[in-house]
mmCIF file of C-alpha atoms and ligand atoms in Angstrom:
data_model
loop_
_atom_site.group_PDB
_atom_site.id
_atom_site.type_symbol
_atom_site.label_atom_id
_atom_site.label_comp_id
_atom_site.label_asym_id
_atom_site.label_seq_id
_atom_site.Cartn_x
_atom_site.Cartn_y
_atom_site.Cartn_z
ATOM 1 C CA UNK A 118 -204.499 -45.191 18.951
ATOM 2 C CA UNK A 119 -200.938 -44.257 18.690
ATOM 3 C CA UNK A 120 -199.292 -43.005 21.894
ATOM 4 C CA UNK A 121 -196.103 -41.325 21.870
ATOM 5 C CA UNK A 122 -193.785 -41.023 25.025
ATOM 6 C CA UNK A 123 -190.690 -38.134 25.168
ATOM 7 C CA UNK A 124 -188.197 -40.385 27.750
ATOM 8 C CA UNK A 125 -184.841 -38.174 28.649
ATOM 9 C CA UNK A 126 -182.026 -39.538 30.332
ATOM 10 C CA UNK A 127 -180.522 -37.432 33.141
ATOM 11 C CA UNK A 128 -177.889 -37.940 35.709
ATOM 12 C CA UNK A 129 -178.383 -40.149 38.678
ATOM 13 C CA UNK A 130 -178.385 -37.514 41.958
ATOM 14 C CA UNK A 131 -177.151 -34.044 42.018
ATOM 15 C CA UNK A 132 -176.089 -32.628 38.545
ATOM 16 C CA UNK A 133 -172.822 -30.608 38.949
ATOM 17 C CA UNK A 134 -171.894 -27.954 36.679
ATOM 18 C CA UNK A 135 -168.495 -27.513 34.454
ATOM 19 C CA UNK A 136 -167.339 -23.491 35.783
ATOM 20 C CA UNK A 137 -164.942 -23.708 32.591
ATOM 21 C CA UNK A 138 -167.657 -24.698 29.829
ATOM 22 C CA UNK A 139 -170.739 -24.147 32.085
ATOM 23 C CA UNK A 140 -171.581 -27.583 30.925
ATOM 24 C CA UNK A 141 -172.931 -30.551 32.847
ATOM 25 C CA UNK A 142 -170.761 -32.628 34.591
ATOM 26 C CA UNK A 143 -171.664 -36.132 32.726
ATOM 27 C CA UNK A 144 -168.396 -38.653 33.563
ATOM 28 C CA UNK A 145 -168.624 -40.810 36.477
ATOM 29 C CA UNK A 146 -172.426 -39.734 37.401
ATOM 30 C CA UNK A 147 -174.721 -42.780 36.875
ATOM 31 C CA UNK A 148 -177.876 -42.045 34.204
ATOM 32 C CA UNK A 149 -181.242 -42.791 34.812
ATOM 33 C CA UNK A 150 -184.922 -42.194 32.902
ATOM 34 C CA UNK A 151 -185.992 -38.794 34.004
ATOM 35 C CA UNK A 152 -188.600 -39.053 37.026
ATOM 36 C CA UNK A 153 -190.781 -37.667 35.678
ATOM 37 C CA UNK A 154 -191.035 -39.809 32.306
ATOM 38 C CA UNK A 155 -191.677 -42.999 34.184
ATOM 39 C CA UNK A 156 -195.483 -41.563 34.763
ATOM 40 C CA UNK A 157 -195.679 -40.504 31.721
ATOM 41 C CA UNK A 158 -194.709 -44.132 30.463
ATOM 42 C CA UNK A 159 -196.548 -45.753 33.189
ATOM 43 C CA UNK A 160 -200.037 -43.426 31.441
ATOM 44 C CA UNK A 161 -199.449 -44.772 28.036
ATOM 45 C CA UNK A 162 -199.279 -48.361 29.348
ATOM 46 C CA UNK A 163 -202.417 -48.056 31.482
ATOM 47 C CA UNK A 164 -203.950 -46.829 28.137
ATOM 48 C CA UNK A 165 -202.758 -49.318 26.152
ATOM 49 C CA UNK A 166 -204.231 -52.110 28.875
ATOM 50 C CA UNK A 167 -207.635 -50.304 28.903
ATOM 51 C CA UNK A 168 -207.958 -49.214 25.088
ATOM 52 C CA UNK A 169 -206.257 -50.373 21.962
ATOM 53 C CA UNK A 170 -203.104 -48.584 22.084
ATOM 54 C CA UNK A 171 -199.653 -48.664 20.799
ATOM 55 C CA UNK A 172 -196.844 -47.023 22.730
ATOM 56 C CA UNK A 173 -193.965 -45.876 21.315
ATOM 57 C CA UNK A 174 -191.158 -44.600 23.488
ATOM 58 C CA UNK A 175 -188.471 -41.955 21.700
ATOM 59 C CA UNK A 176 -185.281 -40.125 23.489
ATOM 60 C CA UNK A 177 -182.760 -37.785 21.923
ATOM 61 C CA UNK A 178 -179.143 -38.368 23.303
ATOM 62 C CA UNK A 179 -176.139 -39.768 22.904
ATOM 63 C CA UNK A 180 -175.669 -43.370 22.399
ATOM 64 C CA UNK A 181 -176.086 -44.500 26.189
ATOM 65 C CA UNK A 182 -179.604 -43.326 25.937
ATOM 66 C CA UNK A 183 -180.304 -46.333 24.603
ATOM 67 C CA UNK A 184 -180.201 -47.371 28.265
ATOM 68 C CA UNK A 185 -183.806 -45.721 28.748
ATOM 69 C CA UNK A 186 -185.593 -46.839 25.995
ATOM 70 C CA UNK A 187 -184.605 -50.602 26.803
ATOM 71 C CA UNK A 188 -186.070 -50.045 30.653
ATOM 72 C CA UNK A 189 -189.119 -48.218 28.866
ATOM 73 C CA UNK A 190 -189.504 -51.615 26.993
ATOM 74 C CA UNK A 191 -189.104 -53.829 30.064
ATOM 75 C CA UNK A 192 -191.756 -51.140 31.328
ATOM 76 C CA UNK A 193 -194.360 -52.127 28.649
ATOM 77 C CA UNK A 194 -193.593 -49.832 25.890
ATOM 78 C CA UNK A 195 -193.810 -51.369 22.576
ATOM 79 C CA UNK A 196 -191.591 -49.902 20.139
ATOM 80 C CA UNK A 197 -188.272 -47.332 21.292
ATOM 81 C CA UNK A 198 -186.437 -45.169 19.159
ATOM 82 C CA UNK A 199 -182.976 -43.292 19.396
ATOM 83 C CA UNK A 200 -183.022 -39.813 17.962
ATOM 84 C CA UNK A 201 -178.744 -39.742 17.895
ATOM 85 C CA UNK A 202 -176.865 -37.613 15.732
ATOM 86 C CA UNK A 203 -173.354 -35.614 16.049
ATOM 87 C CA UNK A 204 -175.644 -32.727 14.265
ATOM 88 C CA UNK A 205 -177.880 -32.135 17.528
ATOM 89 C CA UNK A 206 -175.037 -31.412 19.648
ATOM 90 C CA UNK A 207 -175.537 -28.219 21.166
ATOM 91 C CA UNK A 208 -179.249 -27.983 21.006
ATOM 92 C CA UNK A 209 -181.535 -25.521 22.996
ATOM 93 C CA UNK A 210 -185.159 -26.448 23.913
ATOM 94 C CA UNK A 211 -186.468 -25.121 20.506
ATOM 95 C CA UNK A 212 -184.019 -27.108 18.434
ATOM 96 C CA UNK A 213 -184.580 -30.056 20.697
ATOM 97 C CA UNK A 214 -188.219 -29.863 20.234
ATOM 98 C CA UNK A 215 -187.806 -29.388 16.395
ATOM 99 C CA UNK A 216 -185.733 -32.528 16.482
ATOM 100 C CA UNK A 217 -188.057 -34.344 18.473
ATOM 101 C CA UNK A 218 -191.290 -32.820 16.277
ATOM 102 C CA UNK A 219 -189.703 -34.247 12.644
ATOM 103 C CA UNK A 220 -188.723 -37.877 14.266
ATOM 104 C CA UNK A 221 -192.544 -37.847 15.810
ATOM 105 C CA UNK A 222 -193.565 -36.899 12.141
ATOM 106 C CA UNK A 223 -191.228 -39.375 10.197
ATOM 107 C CA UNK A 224 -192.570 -42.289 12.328
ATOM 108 C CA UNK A 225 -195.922 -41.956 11.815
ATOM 109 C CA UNK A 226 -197.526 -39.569 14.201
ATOM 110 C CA UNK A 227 -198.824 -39.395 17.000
ATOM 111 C CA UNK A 228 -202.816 -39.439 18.393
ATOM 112 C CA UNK A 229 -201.090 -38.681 22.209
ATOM 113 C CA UNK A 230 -198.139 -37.581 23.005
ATOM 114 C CA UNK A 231 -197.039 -37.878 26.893
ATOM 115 C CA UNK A 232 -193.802 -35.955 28.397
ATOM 116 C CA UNK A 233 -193.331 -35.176 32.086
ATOM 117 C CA UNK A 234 -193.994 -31.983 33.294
ATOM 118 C CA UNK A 235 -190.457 -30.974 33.126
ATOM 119 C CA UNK A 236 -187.032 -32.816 33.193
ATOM 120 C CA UNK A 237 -184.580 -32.514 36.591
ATOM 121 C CA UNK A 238 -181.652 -31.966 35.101
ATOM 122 C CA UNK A 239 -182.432 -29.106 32.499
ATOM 123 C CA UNK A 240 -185.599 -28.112 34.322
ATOM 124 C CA UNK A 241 -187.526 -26.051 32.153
ATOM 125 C CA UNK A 242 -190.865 -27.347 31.037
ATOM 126 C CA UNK A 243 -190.017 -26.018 27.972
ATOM 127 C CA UNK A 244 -190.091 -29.427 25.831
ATOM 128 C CA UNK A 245 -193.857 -30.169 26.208
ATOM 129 C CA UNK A 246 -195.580 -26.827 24.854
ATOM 130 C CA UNK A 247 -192.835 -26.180 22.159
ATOM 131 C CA UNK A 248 -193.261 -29.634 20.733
ATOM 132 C CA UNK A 249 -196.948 -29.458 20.702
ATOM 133 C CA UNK A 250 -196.581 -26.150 18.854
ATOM 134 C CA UNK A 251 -194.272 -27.317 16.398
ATOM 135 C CA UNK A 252 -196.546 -29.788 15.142
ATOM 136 C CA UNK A 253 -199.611 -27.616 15.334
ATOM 137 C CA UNK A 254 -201.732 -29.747 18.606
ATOM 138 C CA UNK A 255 -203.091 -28.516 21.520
ATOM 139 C CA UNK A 256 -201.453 -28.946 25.048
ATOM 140 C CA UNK A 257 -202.191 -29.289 28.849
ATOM 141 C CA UNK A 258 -199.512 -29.128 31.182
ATOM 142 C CA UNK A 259 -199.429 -30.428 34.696
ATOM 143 C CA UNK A 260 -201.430 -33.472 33.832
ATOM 144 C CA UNK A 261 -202.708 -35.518 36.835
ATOM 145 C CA UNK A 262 -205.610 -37.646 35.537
ATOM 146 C CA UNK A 263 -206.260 -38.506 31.752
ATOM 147 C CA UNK A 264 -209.639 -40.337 30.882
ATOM 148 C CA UNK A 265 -210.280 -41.522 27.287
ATOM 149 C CA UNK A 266 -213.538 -41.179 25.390
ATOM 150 C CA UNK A 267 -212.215 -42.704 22.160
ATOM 151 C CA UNK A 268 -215.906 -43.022 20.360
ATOM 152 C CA UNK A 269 -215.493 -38.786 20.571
ATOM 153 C CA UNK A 270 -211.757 -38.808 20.145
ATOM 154 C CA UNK A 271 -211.600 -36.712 22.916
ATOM 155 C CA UNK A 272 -209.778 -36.871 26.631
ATOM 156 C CA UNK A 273 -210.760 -35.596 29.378
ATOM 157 C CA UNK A 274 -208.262 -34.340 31.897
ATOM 158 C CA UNK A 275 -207.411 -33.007 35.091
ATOM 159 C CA UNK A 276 -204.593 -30.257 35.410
ATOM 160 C CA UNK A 277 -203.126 -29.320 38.686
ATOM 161 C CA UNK A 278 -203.208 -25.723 39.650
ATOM 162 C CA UNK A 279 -201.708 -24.086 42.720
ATOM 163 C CA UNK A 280 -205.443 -23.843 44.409
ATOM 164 C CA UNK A 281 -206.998 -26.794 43.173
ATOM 165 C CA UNK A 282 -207.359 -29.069 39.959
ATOM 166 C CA UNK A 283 -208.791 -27.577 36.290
ATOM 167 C CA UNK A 284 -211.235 -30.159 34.229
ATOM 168 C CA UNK A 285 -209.857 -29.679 30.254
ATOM 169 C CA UNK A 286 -211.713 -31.654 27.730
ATOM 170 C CA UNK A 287 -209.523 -32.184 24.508
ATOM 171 C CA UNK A 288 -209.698 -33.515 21.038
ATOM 172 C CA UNK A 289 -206.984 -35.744 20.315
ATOM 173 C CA UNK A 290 -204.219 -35.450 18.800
ATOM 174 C CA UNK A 291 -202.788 -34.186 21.829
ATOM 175 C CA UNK A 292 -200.208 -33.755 24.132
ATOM 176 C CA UNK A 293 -199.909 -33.611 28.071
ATOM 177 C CA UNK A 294 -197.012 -32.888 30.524
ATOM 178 C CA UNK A 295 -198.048 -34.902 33.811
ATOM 179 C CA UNK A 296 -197.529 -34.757 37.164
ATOM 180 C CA UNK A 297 -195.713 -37.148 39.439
ATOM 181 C CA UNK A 298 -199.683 -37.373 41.089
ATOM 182 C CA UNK A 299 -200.422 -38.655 38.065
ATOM 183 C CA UNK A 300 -200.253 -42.730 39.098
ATOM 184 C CA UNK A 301 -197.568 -45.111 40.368
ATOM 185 C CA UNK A 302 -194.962 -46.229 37.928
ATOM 186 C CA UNK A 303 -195.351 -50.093 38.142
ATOM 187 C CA UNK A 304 -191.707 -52.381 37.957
ATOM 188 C CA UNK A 305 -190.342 -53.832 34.796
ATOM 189 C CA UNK A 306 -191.196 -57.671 34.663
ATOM 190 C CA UNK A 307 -188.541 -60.441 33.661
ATOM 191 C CA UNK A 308 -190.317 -61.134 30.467
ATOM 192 C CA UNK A 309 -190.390 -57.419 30.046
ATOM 193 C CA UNK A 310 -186.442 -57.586 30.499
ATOM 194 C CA UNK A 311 -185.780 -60.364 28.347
ATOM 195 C CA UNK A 312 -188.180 -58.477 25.554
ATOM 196 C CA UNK A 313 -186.335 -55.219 26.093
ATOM 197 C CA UNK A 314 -182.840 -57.217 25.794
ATOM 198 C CA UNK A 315 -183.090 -58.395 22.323
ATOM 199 C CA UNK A 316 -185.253 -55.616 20.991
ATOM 200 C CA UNK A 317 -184.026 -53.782 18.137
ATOM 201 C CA UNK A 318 -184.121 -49.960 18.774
ATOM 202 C CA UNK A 319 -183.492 -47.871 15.682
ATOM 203 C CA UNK A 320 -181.003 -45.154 15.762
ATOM 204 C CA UNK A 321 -182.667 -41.642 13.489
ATOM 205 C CA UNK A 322 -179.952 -39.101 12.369
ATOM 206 C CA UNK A 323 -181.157 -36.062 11.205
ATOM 207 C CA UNK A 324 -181.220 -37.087 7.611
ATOM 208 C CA UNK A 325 -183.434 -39.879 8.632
ATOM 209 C CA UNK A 326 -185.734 -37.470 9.993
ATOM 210 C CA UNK A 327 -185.080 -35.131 7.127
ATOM 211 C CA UNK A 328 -185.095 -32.123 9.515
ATOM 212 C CA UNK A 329 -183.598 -28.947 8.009
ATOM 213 C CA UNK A 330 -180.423 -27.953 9.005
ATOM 214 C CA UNK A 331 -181.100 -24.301 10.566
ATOM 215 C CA UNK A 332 -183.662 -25.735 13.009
ATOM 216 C CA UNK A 333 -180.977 -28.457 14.598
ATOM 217 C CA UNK A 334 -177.854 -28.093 16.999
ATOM 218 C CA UNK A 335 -176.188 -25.192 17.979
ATOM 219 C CA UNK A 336 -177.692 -23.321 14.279
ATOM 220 C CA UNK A 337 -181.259 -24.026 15.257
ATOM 221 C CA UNK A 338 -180.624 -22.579 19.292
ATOM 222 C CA UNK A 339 -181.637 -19.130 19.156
ATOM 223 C CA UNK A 340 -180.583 -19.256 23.126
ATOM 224 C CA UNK A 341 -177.271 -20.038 24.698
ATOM 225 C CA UNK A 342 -175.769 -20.584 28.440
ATOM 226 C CA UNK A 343 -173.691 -16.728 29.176
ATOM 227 C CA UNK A 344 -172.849 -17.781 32.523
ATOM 228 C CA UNK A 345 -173.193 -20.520 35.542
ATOM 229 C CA UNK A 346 -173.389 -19.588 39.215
ATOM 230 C CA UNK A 347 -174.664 -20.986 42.197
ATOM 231 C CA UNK A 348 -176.802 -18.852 43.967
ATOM 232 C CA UNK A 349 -175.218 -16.487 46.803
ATOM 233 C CA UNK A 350 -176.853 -18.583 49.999
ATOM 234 C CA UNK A 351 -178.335 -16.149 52.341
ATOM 235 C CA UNK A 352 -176.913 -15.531 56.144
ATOM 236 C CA UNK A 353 -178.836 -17.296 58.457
ATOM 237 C CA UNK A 354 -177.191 -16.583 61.612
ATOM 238 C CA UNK A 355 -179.558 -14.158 62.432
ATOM 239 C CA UNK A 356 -178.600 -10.823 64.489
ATOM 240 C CA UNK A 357 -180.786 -9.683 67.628
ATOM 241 C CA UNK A 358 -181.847 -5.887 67.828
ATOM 242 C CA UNK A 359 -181.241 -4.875 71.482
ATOM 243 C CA UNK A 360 -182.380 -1.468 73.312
ATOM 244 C CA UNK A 361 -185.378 0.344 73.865
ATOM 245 C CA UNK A 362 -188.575 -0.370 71.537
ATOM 246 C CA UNK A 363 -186.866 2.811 69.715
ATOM 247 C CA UNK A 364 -183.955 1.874 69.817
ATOM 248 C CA UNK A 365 -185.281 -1.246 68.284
ATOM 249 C CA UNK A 366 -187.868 -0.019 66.086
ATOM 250 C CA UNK A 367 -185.217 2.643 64.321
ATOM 251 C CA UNK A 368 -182.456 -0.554 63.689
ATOM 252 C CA UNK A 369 -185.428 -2.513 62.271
ATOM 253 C CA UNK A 370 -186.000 -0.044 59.802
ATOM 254 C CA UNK A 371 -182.551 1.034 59.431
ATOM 255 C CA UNK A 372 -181.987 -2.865 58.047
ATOM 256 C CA UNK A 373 -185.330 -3.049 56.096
ATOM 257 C CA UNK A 374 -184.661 0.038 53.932
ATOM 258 C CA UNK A 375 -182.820 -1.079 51.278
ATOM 259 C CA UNK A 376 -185.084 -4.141 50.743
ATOM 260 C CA UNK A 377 -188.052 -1.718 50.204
HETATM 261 P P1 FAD B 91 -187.974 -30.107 30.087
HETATM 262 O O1 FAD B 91 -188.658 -29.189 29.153
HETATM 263 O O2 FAD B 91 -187.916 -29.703 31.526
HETATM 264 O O3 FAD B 91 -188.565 -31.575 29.953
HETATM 265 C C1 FAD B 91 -189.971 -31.853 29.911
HETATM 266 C C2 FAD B 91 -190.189 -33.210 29.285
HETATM 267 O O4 FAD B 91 -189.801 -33.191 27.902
HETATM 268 C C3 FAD B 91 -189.403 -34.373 29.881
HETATM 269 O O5 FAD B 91 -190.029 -34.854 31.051
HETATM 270 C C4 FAD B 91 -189.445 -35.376 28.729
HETATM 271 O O6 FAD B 91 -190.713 -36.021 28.672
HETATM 272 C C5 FAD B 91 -189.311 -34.475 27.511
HETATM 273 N N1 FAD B 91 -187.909 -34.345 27.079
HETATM 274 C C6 FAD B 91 -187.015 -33.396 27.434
HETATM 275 N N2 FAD B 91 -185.835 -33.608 26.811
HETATM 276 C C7 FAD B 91 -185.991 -34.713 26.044
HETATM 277 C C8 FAD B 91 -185.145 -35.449 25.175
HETATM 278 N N3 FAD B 91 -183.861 -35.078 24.954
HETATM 279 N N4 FAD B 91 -185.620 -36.545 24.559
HETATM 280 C C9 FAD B 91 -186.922 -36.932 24.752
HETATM 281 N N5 FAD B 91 -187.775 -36.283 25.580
HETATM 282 C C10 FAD B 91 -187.317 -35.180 26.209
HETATM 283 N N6 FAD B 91 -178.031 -30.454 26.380
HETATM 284 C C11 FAD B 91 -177.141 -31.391 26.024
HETATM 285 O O7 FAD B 91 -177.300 -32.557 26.432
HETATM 286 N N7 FAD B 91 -176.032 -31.105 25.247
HETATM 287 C C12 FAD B 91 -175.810 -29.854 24.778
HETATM 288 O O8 FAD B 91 -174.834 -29.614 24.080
HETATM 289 C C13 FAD B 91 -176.746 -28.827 25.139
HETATM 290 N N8 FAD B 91 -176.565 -27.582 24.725
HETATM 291 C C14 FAD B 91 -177.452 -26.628 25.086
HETATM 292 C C15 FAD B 91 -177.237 -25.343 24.640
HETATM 293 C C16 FAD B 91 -178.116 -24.348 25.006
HETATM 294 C C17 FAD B 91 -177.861 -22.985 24.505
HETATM 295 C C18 FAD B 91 -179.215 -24.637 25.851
HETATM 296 C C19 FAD B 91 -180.166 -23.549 26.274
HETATM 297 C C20 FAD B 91 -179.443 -25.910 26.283
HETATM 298 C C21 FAD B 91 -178.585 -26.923 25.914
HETATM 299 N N9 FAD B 91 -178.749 -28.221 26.317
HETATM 300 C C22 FAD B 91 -177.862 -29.175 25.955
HETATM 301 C C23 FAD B 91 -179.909 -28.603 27.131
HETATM 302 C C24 FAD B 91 -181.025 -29.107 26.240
HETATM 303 O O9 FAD B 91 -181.460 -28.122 25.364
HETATM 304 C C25 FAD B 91 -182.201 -29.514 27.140
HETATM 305 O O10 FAD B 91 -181.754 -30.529 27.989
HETATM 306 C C26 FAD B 91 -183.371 -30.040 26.346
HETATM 307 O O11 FAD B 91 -183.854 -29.089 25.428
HETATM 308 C C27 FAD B 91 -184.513 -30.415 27.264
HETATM 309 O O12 FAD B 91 -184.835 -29.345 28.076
HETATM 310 P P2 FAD B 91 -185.155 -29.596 29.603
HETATM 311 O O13 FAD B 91 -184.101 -30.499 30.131
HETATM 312 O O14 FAD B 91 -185.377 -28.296 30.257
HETATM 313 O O15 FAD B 91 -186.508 -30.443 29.524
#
């Protein structure tokens, strides 16, 4: 079984926001694999040790993601893969997940595909769904427990729900978004390291994934960023409402009438 895991690199601690280009503030701010991601990696390697898997880790970034896909491999990942080109700059969910769709294609496939349920920095859960939908697989998001029946070629998994957990049997191929509930990432080992230090970690471009220019970059983004603001934080001084009860009772409602 082939198991595919979607590793983004996002900034280490609070992201800050350029008010100029309403972009993210990247210099000086360390980098580190998405939260998120490490359960989804941590999945595919319990899979692998229970079934006969390979695990294949891919990120789309700049250069320095390279970073990630190096601790994926000192994580127990088996093969990592760079999906780096000039031409992605500028790339919305939908042209991210297009990207990341063609590179899944060109290398192979995928019978699983992991992601985490949504990435810190961007936030949107988008990534999962829209990159099961561009390659035409079924999805369940919020993963918290996958168990494989490979003699059916089928999972069966738990989702989490806001009252409770939801029992979804799938046939593979697949893909989840999972939870942080999910397990507990395990350390990279020294051999790990040393493996992950002299592995070689190809770099696709988007001619290498042959993807077609109006799906990619800024062309391919059918969204874009109008405006940045941080919320207005509410007063929380409080006021006190003095008087007689209708004295009270006609300032409460004085104050509570335009919120209705
Ligand atoms: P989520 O959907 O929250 O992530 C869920 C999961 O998907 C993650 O846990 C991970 O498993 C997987 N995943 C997410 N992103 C990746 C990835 N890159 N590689 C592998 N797996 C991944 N970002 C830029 O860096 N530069 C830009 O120039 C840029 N321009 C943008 C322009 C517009 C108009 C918009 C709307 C967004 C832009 N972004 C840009 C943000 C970029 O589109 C998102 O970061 C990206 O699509 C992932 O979305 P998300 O962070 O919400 O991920």
């Amino acid at each position: 079984m082939k198991i595919v895991v979607c590793v983004k690199q996002v900034p280490e601690g609070n992201v800050r926001l350029d008010p100029e280009t309403n972009n993210l503030c990247r210099e000086g701010v360390g980098a580190v694999i998405n939260p998120y991601d490490l359960h989804a990696l941590e999945e595919a390697v319990r899979l692998k040790e229970e079934h006969s898997c390979t695990v294949t880790v891919i990120s789309m970034g700049p250069p320095q993601a390279e970073d990630v896909l190096r601790e994926s491999l000192a994580r127990g990942a088996d093969h990592g893969y760079l999906i780096c080109d000039r031409a992605f700059a500028g790339s919305d969910t939908l042209a991210t997940t297009y990207t990341l769709s063609r590179a899944i294609e060109k290398i192979g496939g995928a019978d699983l595909i992991l992601c985490g349920k949504l990435a810190i920095d961007g936030d949107t859960a988008q990534v999962g769904p829209e990159l099961a939908s561009w390659l035409g697989i079924p999805h369940v998001a919020a993963v918290r427990k996958v168990v494989l029946t490979a003699a059916d070629r089928k999972f069966t998994v738990e989702r989490m729900m806001d009252d409770g957990y939801e029992e979804v049997e799938v046939e593979y191929p697949a893909l989840f978004t999972v939870v942080r509930e999910i397990n507990k990432p395990r350390f990279s080992s020294l051999k790990g390291k040393m493996r992950a230090k002299k592995a070689d970690i190809p770099v696709l471009t988007s001619k290498d994934i042959e993807a077609d220019d109006r799906y990619v970059g800024l062309r391919g983004s059918p969204t874009w960023v109008s405006g940045v603001f941080a919320p207005e934080q509410p007063d929380s001084r409080g006021r006190r409402i003095e008087g007689t009860a209708e004295e009270q009772a006609s300032d409460l409602a004085e104050i509570l009438s335009p919120l209705i």
